[in-house]
Short mmCIF file of C-alpha atoms in Angstrom, two decimals:
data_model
loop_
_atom_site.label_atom_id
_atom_site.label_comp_id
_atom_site.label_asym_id
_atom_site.label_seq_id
_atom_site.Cartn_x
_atom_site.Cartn_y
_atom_site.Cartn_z
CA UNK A 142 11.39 -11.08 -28.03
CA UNK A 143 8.85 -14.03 -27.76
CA UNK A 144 8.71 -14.20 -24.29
CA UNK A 145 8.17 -10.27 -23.79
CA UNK A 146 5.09 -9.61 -25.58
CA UNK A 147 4.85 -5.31 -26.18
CA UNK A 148 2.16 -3.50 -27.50
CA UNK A 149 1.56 0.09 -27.82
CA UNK A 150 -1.95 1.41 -28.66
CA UNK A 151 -2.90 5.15 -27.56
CA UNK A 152 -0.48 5.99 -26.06
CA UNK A 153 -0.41 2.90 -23.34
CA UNK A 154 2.60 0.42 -23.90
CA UNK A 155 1.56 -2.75 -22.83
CA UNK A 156 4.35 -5.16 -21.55
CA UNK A 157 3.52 -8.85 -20.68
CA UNK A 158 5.06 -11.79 -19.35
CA UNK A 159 4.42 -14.55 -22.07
CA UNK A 160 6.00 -17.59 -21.33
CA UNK A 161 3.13 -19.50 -19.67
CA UNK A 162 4.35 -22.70 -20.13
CA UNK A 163 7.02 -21.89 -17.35
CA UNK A 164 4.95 -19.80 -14.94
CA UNK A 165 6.48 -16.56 -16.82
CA UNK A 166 9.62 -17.41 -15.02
CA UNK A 167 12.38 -14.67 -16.18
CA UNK A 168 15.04 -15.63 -18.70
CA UNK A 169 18.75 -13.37 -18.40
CA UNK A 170 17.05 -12.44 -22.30
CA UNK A 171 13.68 -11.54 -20.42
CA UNK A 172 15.48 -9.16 -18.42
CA UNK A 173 17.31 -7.49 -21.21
CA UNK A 174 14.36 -7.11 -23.26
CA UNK A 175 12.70 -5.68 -20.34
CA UNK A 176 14.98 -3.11 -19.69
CA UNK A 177 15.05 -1.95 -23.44
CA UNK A 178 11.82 -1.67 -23.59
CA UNK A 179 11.65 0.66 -20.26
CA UNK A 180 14.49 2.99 -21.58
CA UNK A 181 13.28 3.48 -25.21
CA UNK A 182 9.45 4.18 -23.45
CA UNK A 183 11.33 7.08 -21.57
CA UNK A 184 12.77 8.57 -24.69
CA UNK A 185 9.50 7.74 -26.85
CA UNK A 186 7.00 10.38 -26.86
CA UNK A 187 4.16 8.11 -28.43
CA UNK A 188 3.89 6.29 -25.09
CA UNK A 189 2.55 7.74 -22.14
CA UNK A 190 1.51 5.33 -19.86
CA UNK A 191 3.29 1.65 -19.41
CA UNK A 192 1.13 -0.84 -18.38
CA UNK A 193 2.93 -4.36 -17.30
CA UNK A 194 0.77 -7.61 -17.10
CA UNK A 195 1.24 -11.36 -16.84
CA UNK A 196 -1.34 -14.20 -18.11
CA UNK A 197 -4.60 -15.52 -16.67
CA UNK A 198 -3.49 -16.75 -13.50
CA UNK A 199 0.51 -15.91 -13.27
CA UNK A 200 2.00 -12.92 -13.05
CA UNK A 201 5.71 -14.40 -13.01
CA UNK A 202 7.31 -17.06 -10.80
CA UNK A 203 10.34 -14.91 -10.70
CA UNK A 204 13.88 -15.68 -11.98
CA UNK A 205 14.28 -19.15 -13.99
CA UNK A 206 16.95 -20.89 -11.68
CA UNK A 207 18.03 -23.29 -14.40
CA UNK A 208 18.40 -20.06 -16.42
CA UNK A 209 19.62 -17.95 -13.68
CA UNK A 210 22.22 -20.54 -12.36
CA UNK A 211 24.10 -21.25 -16.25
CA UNK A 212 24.00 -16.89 -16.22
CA UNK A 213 24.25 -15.78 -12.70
CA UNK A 214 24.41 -11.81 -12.58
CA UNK A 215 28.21 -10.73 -12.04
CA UNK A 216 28.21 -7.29 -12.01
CA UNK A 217 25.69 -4.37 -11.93
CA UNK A 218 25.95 -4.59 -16.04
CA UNK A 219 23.93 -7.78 -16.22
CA UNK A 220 20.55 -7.71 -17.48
CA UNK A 221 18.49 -8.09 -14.01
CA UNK A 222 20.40 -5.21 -13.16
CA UNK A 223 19.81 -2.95 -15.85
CA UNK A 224 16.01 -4.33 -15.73
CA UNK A 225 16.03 -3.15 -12.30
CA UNK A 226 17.60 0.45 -13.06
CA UNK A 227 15.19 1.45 -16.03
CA UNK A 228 12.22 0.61 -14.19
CA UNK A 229 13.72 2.72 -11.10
CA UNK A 230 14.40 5.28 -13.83
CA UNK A 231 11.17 4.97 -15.57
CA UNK A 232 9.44 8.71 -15.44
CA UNK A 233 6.19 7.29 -17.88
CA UNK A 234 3.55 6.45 -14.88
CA UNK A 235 3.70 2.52 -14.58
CA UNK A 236 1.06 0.12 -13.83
CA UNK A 237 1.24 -3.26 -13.12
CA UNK A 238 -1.60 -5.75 -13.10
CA UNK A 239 -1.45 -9.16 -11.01
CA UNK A 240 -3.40 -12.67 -11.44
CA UNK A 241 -1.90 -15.50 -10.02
CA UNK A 242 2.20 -15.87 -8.16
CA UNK A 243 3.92 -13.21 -8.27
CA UNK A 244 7.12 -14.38 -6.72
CA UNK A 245 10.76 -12.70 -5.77
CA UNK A 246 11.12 -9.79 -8.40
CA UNK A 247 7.47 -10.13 -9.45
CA UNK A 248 6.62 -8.83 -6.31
CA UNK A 249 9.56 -6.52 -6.29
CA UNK A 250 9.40 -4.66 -9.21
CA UNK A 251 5.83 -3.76 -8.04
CA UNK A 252 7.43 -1.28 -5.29
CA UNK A 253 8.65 0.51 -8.25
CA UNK A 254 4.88 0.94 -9.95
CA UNK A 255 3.14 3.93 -9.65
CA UNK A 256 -0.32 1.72 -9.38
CA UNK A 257 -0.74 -1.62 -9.14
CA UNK A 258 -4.20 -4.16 -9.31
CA UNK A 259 -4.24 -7.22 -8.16
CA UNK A 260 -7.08 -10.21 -8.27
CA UNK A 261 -8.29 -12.12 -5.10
CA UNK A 262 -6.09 -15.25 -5.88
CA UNK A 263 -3.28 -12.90 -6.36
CA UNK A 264 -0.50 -14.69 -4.54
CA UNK A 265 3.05 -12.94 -3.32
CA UNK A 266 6.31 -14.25 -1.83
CA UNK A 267 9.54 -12.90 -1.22
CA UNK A 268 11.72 -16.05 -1.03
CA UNK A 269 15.26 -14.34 -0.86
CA UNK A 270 16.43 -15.61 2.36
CA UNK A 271 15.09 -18.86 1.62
CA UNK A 272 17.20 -19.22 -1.21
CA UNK A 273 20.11 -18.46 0.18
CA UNK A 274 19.99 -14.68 -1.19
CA UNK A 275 19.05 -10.82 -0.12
CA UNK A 276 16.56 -9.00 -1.11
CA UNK A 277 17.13 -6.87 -4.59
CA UNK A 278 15.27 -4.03 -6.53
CA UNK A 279 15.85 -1.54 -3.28
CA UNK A 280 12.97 -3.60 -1.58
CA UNK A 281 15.08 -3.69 2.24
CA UNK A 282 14.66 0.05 1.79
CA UNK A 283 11.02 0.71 -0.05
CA UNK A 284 9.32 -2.41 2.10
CA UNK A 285 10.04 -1.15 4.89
CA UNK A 286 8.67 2.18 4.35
CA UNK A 287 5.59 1.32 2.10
CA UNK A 288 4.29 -1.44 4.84
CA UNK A 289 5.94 -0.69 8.13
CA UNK A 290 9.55 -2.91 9.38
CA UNK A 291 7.59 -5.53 11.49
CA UNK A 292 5.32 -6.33 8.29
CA UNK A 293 8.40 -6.14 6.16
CA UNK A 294 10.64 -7.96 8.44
CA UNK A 295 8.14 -11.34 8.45
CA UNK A 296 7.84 -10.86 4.64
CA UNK A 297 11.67 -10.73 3.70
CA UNK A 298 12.69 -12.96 6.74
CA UNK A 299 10.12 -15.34 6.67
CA UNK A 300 9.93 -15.53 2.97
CA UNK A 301 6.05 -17.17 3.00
CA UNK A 302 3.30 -16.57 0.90
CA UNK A 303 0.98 -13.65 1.65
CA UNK A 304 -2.32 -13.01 -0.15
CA UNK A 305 -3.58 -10.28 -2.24
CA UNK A 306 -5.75 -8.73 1.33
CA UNK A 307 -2.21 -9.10 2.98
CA UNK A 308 -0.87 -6.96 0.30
CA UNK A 309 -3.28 -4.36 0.30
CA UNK A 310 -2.93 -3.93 4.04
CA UNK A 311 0.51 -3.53 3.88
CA UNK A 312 -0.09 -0.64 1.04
CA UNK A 313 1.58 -2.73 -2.14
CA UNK A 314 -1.81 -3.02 -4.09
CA UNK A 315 -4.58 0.28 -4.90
CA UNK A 316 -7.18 -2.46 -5.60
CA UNK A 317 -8.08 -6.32 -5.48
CA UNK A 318 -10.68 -6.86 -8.91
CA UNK A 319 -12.25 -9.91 -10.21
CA UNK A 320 -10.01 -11.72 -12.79
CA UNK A 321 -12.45 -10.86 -15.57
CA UNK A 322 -12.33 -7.01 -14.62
CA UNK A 323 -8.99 -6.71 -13.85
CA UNK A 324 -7.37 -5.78 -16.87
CA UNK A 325 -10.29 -3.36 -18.03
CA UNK A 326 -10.33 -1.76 -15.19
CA UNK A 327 -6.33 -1.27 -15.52
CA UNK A 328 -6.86 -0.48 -19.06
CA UNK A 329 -9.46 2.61 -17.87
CA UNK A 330 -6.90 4.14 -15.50
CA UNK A 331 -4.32 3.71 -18.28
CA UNK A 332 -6.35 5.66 -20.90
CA UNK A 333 -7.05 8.44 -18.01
CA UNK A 334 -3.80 8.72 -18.01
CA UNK A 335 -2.95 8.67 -21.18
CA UNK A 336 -4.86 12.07 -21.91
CA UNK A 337 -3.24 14.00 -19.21
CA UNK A 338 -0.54 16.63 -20.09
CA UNK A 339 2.35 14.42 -20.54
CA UNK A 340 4.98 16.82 -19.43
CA UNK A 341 2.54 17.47 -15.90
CA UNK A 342 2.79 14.00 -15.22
CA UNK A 343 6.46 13.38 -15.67
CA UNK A 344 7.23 16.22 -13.82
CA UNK A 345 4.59 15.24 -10.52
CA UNK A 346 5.77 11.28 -10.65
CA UNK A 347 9.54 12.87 -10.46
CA UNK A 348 8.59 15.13 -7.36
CA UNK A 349 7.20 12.32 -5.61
CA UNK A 350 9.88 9.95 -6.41
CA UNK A 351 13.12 12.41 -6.02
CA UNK A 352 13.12 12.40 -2.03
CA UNK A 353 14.01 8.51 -2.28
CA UNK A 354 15.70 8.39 -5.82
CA UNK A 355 19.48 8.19 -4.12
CA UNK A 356 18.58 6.07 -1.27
CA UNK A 357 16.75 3.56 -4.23
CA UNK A 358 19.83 3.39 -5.88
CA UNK A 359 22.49 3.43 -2.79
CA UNK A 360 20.33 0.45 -1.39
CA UNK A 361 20.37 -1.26 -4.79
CA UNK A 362 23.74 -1.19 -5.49
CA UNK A 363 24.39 -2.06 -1.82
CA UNK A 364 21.81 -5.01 -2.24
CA UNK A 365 23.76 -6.48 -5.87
CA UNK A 366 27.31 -6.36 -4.08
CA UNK A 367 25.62 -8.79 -1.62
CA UNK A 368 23.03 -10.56 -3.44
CA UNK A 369 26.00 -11.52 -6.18
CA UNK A 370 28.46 -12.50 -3.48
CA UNK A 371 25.53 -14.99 -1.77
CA UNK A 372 24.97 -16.43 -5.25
CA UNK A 373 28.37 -18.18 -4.57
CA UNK A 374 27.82 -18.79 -0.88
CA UNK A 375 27.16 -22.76 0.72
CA UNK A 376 23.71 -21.28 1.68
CA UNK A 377 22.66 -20.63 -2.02
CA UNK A 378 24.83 -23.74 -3.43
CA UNK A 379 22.45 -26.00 -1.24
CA UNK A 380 19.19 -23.99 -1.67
CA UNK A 381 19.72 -24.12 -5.44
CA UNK A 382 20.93 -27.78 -5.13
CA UNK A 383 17.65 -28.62 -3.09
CA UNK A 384 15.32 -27.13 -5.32
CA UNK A 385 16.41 -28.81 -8.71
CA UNK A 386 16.21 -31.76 -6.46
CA UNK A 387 13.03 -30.93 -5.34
CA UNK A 388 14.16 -31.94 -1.81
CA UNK A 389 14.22 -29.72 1.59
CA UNK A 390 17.00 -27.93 2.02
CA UNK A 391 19.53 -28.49 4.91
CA UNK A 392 21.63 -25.52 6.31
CA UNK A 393 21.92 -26.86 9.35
CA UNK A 394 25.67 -27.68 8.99
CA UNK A 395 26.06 -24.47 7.65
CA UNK A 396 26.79 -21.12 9.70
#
């Protein structure tokens, strides 16, 4: 799939966003190819380590509303979904590495990684609410307990940009790098990685994830019932509406 670049080279499958020409923004095909790749690295035992990345300066914009508007999600089945499920799932230690916006489930799906790198212009936002929407990928559960409720609470209710210091405070990043020693230094951890007993570090990433693994997926199924039900909502209709128009939305008729 063009826009899902994969690469697997001792033992690290490398995963990237490559659709610079539209931020990285995330296609319903995106998504699908995404979670393929995630469930056939589980059952692979050439890859060891995944290793997710965007392009020099974007990590991913987040959904593609043009895209995600012609094939809104209707039922836990749809591609975001299952995207969303094999990286809960995932039991190969994941890394992500972020340049640029990461926005919505680019910021998400990094509460799922087992380590994640970010540059100094790194740039996060989590604009749900703004949008008419909830949060998704379990993030009202694992934001709250990876930076605190208060910090979560401004993030998801707010919905405003926060930098990559901001997200290393709040315990989202292991490391701010220059851009040109970002991906190396991923890259190094990757290959450590990569020559540890296999088995040893499937079975340590699944002891620290099992005390959460039902609440992840009670809160994510809880999250799709009402993140699909919003998608039809007057909030979302004039969010959506406002943004292709590139106007400022007004809910101020709206309860």
């Amino acid at each position: 799939m063009q826009h899902i670049h994969q690469a697997l080279e001792n033992g690290i499958l490398r995963l990237s966003f490559n659709r610079p020409e539209r931020k990285n923004a995330i296609t319903t095909a995106m998504y699908d190819a995404l979670a393929q790749a995630l469930d056939q690295a589980n059952s692979d035992p050439a890859v060891r380590v995944v290793l997710l990345t965007g392009q020099p300066g974007v990590f991913t914009s987040g959904n593609d509303i043009q895209d995600f508007l012609n094939n809104p999600p209707s039922d836990t089945q749809s591609p975001v979904f299952r995207f969303l499920h094999a990286l809960s799932h995932l039991e190969k230690p994941l890394i992500a590495v972020v340049d640029g916006l990461a926005v919505g489930v680019g910021t998400t799906l990094l509460l799922h990684c087992d380590l994640v790198y970010a540059t100094p212009e790194a740039r996060f936002q989590l604009p749900f609410v703004n949008l008419g929407l909830v949060p998704e990928a379990a993030s009202s559960f694992l934001l709250p307990k990876v930076a605190g409720y208060q910090r979560a609470a401004e993030m998801l209710l707010l919905g405003e940009v926060f930098t990559a210091e901001q997200a290393l405070a709040a315990g989202m990043l292991n490391g701010i790098l220059p851009s040109n020693q970002l991906l190396e230094h991923a890259l190094g951890v990757a290959h450590k990685l990569a020559e540890k007993p296999a088995q040893a570090l499937r079975l340590t990433k699944q002891l620290l994830k099992q005390p959460y693994l039902s609440q992840i997926e009670q809160t994510m199924r809880a999250e799709g019932v009402q993140f699909i039900r919003q998608l039809s909502s007057p909030e979302a209709r004039e969010a959506f509406s406002a943004f292709i128009e590139k106007r400022k939305p007004d809910f101020s008729k709206l309860g």
